[in-house]
Short mmCIF file of C-alpha atoms in Angstrom, two decimals:
data_model
loop_
_atom_site.label_atom_id
_atom_site.label_comp_id
_atom_site.label_asym_id
_atom_site.label_seq_id
_atom_site.Cartn_x
_atom_site.Cartn_y
_atom_site.Cartn_z
CA MET A 961 53.37 82.93 113.06
CA ASP A 962 52.02 86.34 112.05
CA ASP A 963 53.69 88.69 109.82
CA ALA A 964 56.06 90.70 111.83
CA THR A 965 58.37 87.18 113.05
CA GLN A 966 58.45 85.56 109.84
CA GLY A 967 59.98 89.03 108.56
CA GLY A 968 61.98 89.44 111.91
CA ILE A 969 63.44 85.84 111.03
CA ILE A 970 63.72 86.81 108.03
CA PHE A 971 65.88 89.59 108.56
CA ALA A 972 68.08 88.19 111.36
CA ALA A 973 69.26 85.13 108.71
CA ILE A 974 70.13 88.17 106.41
CA VAL A 975 72.27 89.58 108.10
CA ILE A 976 74.15 86.72 109.67
CA VAL A 977 74.92 85.49 105.89
CA ILE A 978 76.53 89.27 105.52
CA VAL A 979 78.51 88.89 108.38
CA ALA A 980 79.51 85.47 107.76
CA LEU A 981 80.67 86.76 104.01
CA TRP A 982 82.26 89.45 105.73
CA LEU A 983 84.17 87.62 107.72
CA TRP A 984 85.21 84.86 104.96
CA ASP A 985 86.07 88.10 102.71
CA ARG A 986 88.10 89.32 105.25
CA HIS A 987 89.96 86.10 105.94
CA ARG A 988 90.31 85.53 102.23
CA HIS A 989 92.05 88.97 101.61
CA PRO A 990 93.57 90.11 104.76
CA LYS A 991 96.57 92.56 103.61
CA THR A 992 93.81 94.24 101.75
CA ARG A 993 92.11 95.49 104.34
CA CYS A 994 95.24 97.24 106.47
CA ARG A 995 94.43 100.86 106.29
CA THR A 996 97.70 101.31 107.82
CA CYS A 997 100.18 100.53 105.48
CA VAL A 998 97.49 99.84 102.23
CA ALA A 999 98.88 96.33 101.39
CA THR A 1000 102.11 97.08 101.36
CA GLY A 1001 102.90 95.19 104.92
CA ARG A 1002 105.86 98.82 105.19
CA LEU A 1003 105.68 101.74 106.44
CA ASN A 1004 108.00 104.56 105.60
CA SER A 1005 109.95 105.81 108.26
CA SER A 1006 109.61 109.75 109.15
CA TRP A 1007 113.36 110.71 109.32
CA SER A 1008 114.75 108.88 106.22
CA ALA A 1009 114.23 107.01 103.18
CA ARG A 1010 113.80 103.96 105.14
CA TRP A 1011 111.25 100.71 105.60
CA ARG A 1012 109.91 99.30 108.76
CA ASP A 1013 107.17 96.46 109.06
CA CYS A 1014 103.79 97.85 109.92
CA PRO A 1015 102.65 97.49 113.14
CA ASP A 1016 98.74 96.47 112.21
CA CYS A 1017 99.69 93.67 110.32
CA LYS A 1018 102.93 92.74 111.21
CA GLY A 1019 104.61 93.38 107.91
CA GLY A 1020 103.48 90.29 106.03
CA VAL A 1021 105.24 89.98 102.48
CA ARG A 1022 108.59 91.54 101.69
CA ASP A 1023 109.94 91.95 98.56
CA ARG A 1024 114.07 91.19 99.09
CA ARG A 1025 115.14 93.27 96.18
CA ASP A 1026 114.78 96.42 97.92
CA LYS A 1027 117.75 95.08 100.42
#
């Protein structure tokens, strides 16, 4: 194998490892990745002081003391 082919194989292996680690991290910490609600699972209503479930992550864990 020449140096260019070997370098391409090493680069592809590094990219595959990085993508696999990124997917594993997203699976392990799903709530911290929601940009809409910033991992709370809730959004404040625009017209009142009420809360609603986040449309992106579907609500998730709720604190029962808020009700």
